[in-house]
PDB file of C-alpha atoms in Angstrom:
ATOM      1  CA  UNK A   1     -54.242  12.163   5.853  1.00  0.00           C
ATOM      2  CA  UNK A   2     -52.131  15.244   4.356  1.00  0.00           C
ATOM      3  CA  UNK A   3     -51.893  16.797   7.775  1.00  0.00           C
ATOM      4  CA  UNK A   4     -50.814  14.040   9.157  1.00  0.00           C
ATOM      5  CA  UNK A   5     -48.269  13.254   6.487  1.00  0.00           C
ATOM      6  CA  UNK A   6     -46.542  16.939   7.407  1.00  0.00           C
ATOM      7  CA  UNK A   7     -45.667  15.157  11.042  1.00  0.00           C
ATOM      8  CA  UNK A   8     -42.862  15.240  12.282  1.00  0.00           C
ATOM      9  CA  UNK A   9     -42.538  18.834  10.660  1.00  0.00           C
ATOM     10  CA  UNK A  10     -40.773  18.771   7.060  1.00  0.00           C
ATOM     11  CA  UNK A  11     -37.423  19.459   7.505  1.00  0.00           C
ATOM     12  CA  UNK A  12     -35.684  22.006   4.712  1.00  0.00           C
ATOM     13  CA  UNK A  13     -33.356  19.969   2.423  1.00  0.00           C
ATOM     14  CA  UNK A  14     -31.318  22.731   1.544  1.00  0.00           C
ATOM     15  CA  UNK A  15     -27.363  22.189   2.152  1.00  0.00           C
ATOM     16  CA  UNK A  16     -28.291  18.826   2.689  1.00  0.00           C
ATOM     17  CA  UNK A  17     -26.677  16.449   0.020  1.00  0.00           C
ATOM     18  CA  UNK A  18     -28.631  13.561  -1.654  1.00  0.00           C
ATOM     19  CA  UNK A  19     -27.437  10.727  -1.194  1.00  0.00           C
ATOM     20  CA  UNK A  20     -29.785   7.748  -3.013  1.00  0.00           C
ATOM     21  CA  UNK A  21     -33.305   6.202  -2.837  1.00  0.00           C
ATOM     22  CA  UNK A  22     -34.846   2.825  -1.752  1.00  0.00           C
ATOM     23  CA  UNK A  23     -38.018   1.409  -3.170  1.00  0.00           C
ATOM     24  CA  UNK A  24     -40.658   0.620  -0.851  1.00  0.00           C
ATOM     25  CA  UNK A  25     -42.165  -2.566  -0.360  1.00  0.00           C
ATOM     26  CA  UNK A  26     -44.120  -2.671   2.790  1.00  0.00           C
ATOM     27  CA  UNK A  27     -41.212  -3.965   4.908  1.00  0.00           C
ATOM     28  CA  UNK A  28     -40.664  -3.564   8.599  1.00  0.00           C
ATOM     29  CA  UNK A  29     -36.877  -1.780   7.780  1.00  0.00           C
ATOM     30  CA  UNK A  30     -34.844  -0.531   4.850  1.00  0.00           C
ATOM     31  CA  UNK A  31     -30.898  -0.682   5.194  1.00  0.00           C
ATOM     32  CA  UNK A  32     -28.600   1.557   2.873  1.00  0.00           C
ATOM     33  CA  UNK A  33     -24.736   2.351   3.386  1.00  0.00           C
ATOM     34  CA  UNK A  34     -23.277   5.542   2.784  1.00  0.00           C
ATOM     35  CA  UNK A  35     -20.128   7.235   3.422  1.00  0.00           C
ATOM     36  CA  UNK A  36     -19.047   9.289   5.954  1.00  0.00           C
ATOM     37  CA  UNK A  37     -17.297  12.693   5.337  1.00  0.00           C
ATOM     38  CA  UNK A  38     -14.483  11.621   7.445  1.00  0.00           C
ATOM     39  CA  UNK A  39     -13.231   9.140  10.200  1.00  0.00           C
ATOM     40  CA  UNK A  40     -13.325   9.312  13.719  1.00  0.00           C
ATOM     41  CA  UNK A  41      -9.908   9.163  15.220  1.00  0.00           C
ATOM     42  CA  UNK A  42      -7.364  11.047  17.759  1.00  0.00           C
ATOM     43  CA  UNK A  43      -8.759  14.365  17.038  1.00  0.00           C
ATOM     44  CA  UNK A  44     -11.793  13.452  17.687  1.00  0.00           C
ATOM     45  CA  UNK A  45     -15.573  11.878  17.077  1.00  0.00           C
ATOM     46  CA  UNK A  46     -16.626  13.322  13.232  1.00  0.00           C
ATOM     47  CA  UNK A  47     -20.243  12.610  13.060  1.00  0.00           C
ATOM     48  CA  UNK A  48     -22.280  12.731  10.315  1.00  0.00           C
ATOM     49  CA  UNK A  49     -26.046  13.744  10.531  1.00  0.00           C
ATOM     50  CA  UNK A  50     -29.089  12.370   8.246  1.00  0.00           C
ATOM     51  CA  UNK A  51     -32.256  12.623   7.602  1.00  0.00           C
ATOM     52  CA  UNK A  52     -34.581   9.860   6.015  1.00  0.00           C
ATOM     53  CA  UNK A  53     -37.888  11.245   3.954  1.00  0.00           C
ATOM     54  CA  UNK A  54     -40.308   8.573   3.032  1.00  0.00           C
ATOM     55  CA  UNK A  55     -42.590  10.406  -0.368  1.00  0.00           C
ATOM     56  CA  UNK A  56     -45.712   9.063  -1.837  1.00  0.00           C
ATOM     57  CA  UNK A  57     -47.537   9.700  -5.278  1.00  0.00           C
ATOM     58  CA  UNK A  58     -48.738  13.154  -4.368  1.00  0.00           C
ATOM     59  CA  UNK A  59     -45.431  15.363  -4.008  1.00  0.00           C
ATOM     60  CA  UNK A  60     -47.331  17.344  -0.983  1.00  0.00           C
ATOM     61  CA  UNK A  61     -47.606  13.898   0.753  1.00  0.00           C
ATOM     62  CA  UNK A  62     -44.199  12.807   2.402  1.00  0.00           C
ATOM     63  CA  UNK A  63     -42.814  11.684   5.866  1.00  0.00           C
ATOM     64  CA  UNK A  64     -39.502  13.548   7.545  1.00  0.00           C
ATOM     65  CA  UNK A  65     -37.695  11.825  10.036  1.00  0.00           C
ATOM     66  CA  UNK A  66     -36.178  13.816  12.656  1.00  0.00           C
ATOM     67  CA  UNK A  67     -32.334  13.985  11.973  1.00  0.00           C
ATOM     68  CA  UNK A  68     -30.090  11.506  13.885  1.00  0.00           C
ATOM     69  CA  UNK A  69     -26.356  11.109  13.270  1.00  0.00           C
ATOM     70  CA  UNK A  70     -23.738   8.517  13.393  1.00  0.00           C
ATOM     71  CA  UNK A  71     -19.982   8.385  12.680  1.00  0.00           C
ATOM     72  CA  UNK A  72     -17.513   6.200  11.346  1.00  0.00           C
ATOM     73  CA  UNK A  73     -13.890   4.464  12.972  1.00  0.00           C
ATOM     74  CA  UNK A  74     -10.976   3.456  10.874  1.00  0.00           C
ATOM     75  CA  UNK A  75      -9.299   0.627  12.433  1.00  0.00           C
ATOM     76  CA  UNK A  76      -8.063  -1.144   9.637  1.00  0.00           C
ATOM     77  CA  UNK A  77      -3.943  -1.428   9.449  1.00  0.00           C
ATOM     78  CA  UNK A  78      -2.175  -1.368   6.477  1.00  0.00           C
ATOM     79  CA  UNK A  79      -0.492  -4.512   5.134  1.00  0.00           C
ATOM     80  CA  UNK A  80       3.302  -4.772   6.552  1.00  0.00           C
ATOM     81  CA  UNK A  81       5.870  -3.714   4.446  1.00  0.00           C
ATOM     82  CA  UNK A  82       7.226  -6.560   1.838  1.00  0.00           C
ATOM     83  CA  UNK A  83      10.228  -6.859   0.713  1.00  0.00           C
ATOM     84  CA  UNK A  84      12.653  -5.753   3.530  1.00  0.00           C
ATOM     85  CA  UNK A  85      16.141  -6.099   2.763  1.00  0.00           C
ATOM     86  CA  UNK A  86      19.317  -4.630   3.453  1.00  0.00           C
ATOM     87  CA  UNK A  87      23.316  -4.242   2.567  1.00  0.00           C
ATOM     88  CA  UNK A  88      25.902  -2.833   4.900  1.00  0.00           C
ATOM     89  CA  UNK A  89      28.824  -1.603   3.194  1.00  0.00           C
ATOM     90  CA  UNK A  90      31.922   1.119   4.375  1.00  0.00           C
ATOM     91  CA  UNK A  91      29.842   1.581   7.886  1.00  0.00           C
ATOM     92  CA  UNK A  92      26.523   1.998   6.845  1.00  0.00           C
ATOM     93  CA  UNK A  93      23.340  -0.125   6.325  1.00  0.00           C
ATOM     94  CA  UNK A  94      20.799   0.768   3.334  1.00  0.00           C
ATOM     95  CA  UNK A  95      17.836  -0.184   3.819  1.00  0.00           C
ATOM     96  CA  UNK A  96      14.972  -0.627   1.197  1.00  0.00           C
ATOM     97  CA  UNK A  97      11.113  -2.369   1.266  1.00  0.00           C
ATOM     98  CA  UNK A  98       8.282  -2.602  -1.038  1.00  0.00           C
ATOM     99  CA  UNK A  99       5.860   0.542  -1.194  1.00  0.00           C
ATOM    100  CA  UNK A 100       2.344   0.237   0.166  1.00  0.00           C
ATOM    101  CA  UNK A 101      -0.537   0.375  -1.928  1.00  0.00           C
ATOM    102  CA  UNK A 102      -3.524   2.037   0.542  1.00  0.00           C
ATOM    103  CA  UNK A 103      -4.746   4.973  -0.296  1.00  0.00           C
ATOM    104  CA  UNK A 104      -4.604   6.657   3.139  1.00  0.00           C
ATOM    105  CA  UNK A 105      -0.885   5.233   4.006  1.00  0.00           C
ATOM    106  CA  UNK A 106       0.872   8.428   6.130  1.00  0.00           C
ATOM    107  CA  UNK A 107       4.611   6.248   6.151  1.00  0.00           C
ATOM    108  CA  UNK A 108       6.782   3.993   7.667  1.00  0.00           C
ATOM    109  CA  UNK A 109       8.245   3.695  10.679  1.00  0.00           C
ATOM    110  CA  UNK A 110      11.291   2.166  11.718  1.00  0.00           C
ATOM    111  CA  UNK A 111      12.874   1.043  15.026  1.00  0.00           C
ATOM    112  CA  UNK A 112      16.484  -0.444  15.681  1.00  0.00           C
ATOM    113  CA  UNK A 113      17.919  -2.527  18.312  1.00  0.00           C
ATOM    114  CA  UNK A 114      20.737  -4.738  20.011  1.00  0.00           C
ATOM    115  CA  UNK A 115      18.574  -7.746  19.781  1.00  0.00           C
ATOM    116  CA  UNK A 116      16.107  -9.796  18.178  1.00  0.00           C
ATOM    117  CA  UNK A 117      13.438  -8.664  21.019  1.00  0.00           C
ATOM    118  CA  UNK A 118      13.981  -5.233  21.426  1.00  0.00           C
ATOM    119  CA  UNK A 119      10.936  -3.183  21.913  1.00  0.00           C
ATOM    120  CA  UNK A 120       9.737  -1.000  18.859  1.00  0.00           C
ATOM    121  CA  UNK A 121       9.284   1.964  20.506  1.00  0.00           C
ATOM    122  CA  UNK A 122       9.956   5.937  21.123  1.00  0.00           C
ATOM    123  CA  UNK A 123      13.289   4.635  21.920  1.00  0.00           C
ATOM    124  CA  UNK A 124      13.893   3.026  19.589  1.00  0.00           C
ATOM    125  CA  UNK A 125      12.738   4.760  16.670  1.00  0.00           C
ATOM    126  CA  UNK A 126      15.165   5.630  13.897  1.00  0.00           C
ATOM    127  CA  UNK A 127      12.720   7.211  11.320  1.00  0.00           C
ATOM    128  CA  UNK A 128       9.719   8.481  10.490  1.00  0.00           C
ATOM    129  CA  UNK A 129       9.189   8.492   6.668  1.00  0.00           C
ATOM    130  CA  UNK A 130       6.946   8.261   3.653  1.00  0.00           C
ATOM    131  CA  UNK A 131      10.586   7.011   1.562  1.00  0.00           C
ATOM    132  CA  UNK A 132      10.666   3.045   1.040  1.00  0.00           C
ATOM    133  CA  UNK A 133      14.473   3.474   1.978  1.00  0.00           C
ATOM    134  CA  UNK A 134      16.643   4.482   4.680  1.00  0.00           C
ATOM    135  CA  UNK A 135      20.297   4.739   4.963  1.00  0.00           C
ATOM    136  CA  UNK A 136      21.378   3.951   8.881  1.00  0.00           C
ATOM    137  CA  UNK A 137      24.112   4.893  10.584  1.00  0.00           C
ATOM    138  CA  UNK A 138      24.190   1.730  12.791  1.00  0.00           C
ATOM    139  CA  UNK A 139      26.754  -0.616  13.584  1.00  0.00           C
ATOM    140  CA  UNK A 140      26.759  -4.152  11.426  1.00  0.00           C
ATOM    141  CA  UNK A 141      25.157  -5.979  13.889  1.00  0.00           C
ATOM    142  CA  UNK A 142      21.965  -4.620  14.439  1.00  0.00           C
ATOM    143  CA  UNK A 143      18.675  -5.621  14.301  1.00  0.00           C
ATOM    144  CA  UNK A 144      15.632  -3.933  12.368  1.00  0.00           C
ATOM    145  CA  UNK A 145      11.823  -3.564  12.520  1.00  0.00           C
ATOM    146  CA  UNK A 146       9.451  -1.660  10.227  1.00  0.00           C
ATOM    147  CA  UNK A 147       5.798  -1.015  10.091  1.00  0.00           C
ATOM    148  CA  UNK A 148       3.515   0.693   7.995  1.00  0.00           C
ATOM    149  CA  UNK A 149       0.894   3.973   9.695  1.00  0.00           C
ATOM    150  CA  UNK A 150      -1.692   5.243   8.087  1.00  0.00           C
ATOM    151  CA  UNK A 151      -3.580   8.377   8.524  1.00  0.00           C
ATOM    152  CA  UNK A 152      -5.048   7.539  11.340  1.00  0.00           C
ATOM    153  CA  UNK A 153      -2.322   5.821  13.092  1.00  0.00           C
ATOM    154  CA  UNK A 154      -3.366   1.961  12.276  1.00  0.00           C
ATOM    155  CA  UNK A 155       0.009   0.181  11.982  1.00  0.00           C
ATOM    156  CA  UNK A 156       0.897  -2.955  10.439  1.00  0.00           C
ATOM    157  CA  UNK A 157       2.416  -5.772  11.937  1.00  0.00           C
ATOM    158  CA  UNK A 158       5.691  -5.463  12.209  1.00  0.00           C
ATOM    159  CA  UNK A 159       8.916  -6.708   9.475  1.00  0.00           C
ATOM    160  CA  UNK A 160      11.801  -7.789  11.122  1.00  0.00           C
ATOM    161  CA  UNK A 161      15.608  -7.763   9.669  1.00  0.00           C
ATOM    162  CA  UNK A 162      18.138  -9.745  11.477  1.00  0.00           C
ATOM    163  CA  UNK A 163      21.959  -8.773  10.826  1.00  0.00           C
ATOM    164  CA  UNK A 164      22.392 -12.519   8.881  1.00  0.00           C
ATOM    165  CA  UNK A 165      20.124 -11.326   6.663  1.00  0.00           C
ATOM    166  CA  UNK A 166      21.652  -8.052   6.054  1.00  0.00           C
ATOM    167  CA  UNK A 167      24.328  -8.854   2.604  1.00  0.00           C
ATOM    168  CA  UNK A 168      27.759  -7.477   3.811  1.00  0.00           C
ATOM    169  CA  UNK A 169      27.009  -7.284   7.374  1.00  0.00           C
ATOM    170  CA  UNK A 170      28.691 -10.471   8.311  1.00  0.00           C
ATOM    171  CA  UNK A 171      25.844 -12.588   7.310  1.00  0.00           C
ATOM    172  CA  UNK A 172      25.093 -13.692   3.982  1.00  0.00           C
ATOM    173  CA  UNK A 173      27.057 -12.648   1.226  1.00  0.00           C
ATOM    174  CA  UNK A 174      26.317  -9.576  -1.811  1.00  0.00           C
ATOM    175  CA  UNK A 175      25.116 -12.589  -4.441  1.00  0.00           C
ATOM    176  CA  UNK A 176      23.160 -11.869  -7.784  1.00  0.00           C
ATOM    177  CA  UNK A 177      19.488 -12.260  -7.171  1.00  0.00           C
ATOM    178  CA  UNK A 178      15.938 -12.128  -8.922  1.00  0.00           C
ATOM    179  CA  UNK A 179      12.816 -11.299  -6.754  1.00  0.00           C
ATOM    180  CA  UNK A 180      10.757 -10.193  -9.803  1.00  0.00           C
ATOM    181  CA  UNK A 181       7.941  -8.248  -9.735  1.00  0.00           C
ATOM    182  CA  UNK A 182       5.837  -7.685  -6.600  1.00  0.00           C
ATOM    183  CA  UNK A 183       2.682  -8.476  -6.716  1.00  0.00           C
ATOM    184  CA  UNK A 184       2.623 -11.238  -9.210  1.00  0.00           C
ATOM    185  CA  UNK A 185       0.117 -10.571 -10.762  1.00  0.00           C
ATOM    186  CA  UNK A 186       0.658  -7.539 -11.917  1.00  0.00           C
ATOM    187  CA  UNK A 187      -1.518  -4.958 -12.487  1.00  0.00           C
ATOM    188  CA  UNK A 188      -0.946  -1.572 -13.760  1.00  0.00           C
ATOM    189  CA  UNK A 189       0.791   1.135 -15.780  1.00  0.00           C
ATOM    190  CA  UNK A 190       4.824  -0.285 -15.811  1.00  0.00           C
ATOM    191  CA  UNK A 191       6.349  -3.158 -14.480  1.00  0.00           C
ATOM    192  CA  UNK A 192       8.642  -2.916 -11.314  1.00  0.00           C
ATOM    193  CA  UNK A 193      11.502  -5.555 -10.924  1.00  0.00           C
ATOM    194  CA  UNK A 194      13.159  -6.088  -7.809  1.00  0.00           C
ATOM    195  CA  UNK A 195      16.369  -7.939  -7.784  1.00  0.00           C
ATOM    196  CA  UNK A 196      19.984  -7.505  -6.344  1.00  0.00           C
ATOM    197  CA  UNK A 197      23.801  -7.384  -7.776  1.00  0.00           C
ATOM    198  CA  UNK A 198      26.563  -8.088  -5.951  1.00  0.00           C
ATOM    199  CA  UNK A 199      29.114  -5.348  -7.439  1.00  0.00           C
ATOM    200  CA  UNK A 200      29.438  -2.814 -10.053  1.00  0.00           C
ATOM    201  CA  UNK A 201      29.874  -5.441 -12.998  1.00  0.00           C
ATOM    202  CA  UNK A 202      27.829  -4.501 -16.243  1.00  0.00           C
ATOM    203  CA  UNK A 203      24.245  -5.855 -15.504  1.00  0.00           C
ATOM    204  CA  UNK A 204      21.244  -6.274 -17.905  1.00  0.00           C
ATOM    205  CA  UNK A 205      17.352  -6.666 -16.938  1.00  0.00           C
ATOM    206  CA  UNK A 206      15.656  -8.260 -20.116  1.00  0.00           C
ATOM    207  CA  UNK A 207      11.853  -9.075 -20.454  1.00  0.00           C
ATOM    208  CA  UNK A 208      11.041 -11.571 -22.350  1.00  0.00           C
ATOM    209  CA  UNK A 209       7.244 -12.797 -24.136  1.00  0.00           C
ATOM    210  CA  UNK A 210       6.743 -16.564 -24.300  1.00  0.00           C
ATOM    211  CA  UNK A 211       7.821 -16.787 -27.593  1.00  0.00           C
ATOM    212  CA  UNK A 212      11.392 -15.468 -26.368  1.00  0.00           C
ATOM    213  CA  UNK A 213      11.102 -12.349 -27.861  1.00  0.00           C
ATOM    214  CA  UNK A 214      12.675  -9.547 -25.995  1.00  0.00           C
ATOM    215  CA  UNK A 215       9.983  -6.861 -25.495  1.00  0.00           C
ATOM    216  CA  UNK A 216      12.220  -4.471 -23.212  1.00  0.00           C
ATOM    217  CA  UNK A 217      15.700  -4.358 -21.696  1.00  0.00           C
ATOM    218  CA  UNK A 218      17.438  -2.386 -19.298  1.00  0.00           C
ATOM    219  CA  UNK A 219      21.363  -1.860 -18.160  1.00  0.00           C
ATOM    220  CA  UNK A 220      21.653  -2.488 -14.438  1.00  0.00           C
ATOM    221  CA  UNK A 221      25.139  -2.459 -13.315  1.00  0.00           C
ATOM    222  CA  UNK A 222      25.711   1.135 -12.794  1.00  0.00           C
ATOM    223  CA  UNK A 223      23.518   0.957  -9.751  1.00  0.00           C
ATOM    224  CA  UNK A 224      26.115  -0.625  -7.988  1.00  0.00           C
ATOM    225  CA  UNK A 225      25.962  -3.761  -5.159  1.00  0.00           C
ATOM    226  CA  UNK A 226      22.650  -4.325  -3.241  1.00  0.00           C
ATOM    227  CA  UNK A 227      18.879  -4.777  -3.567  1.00  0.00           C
ATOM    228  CA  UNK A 228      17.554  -2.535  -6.531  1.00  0.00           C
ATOM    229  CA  UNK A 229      14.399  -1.842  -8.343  1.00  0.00           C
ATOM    230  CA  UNK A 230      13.832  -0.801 -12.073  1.00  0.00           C
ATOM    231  CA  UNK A 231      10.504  -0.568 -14.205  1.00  0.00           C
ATOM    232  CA  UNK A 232      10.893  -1.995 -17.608  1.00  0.00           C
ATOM    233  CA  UNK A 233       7.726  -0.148 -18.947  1.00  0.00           C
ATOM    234  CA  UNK A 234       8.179   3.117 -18.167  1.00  0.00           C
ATOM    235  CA  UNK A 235       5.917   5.358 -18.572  1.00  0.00           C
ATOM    236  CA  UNK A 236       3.592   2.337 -20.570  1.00  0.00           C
ATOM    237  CA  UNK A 237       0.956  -0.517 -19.909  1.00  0.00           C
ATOM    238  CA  UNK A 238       1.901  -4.286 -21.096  1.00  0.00           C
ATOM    239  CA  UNK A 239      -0.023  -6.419 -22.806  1.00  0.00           C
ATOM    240  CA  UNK A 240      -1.873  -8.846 -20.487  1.00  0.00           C
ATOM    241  CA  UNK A 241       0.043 -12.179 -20.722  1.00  0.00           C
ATOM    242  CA  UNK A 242       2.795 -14.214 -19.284  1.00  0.00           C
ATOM    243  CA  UNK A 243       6.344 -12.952 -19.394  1.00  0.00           C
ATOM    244  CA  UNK A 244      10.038 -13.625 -18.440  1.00  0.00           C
ATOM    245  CA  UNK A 245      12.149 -11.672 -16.705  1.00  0.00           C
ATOM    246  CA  UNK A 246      16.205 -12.289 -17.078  1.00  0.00           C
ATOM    247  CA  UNK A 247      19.399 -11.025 -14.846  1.00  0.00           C
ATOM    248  CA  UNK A 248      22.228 -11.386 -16.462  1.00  0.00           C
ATOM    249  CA  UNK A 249      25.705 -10.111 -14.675  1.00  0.00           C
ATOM    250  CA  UNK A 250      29.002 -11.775 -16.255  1.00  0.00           C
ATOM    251  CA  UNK A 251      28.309 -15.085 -16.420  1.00  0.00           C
ATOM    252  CA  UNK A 252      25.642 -15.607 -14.868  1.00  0.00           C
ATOM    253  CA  UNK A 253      21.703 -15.146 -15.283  1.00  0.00           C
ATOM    254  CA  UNK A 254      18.702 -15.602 -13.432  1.00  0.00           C
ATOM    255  CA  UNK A 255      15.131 -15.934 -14.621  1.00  0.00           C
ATOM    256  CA  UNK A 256      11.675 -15.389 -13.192  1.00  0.00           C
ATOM    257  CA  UNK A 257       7.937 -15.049 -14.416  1.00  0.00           C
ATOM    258  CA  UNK A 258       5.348 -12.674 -14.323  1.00  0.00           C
ATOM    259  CA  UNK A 259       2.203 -12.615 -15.346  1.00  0.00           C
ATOM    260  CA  UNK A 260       0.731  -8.901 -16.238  1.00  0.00           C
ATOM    261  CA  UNK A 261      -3.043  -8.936 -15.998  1.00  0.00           C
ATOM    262  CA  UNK A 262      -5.692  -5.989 -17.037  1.00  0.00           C
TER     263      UNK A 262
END
């Protein structure tokens, strides 16, 4: 009956924000997923109250429910950081990895030690940044680990960098190299390629369509030896499609694909 309908008491909707409507269909329970306003995490438990009103034909006619609450955890990590690579050159190590593409990514963190199992820790911590480079005032032989944090301190698996894999720290040699673009796919405004150069000879980055016609082109070899990154559509969006991307330093060249999709 209407009075009946009126029980539990209406509750006022005002400053309480809509957020959708089911259809009903006699069924024993309705499900519906909504967003909290924010996570639950070292400051505390955020919860989030609702209320559920069931309506009928007659606009006086409706069901409240009482309000209940609930709240929401982030425990998701971010992906670890990719590429990590480094040079060590006149006593100090660059370092330099791929950026992180989550939307609530607070930085990087990044530990050094003697050996391959150190422990990633307080201790150990070198830095604390939201850069995707660091330049380290450690000795050629050490060892590195990075992870990525996010706002609410999630953090990736960890990256490792031994000193043989560090160019001019006694392990493998500065050497003209091609990673391409990362991901591949790509998606987006630009197009990022990662690659290295071994001195400060005159470089070129060329992209290339599949017909061999060069669609952009960049000098390189003022950025010197070690890893380096350079977008080859600033400021643009490429045609989706598959492309070539060419190093050349002196006499030599290296090539690599990527395929831009929208």
């Amino acid at each position: 009956s209407p009075a009946a309908a009126a029980s539990p008491a209406g509750a006022a909707l005002t400053g309480w924000d809509y957020l959708g409507a089911l259809a009903a269909h006699a069924d024993s329970a309705y499900e519906q997923v909504e967003p909290t306003l924010a996570d639950s995490n070292g400051t505390g438990v955020h919860r989030a109250v609702f209320i559920v009103r069931a309506v009928t034909a007659s606009a006086s006619v409706y069901f409240d429910s009482p309000p209940d609450s609930g709240y929401s955890v982030d425990n998701l990590p971010p992906a670890p950081p990719a590429p990590f690579v480094g040079t060590y050159a006149a006593g100090v190590t660059r370092l330099r990895w791929g950026a992180n593409a989550e939307s609530d990514l607070e930085g990087y963190r990044l530990y050094r030690g003697a050996t391959a199992d150190f422990v990633a820790g307080p201790a150990s911590l070198v830095a604390a940044t939201r850069d995707t480079s660091w330049t380290d005032g450690g000795d050629a032989g050490s060892w590195y680990k990075l992870a990525a944090v996010d706002r609410n301190g999630n953090a990736s698996a960890l990256v490792s960098l031994a000193p043989g894999e560090i160019t001019g720290a006694g392990g493998a040699p500065l050497a003209l190299a091609l990673d391409g673009a990362r991901p591949n796919p790509w998606r987006g405004a630009g197009l990022v390629v990662r690659f290295a150069l071994p001195d400060a000879a005159p470089a070129r980055l060329e992209l290339l369509d599949v017909t061999g016609r060069r669609v952009a082109a960049r000098d390189a070899g003022a950025l010197g030896p070690g890893p380096h990154s350079l977008d080859l559509a600033p400021g643009g969006s490429l045609p989706a499609g598959l492309y070539l991307v060419r190093l050349t330093s002196g006499g030599a060249s290296r090539t690599t694909r990527v395929v831009v999709v929208r």
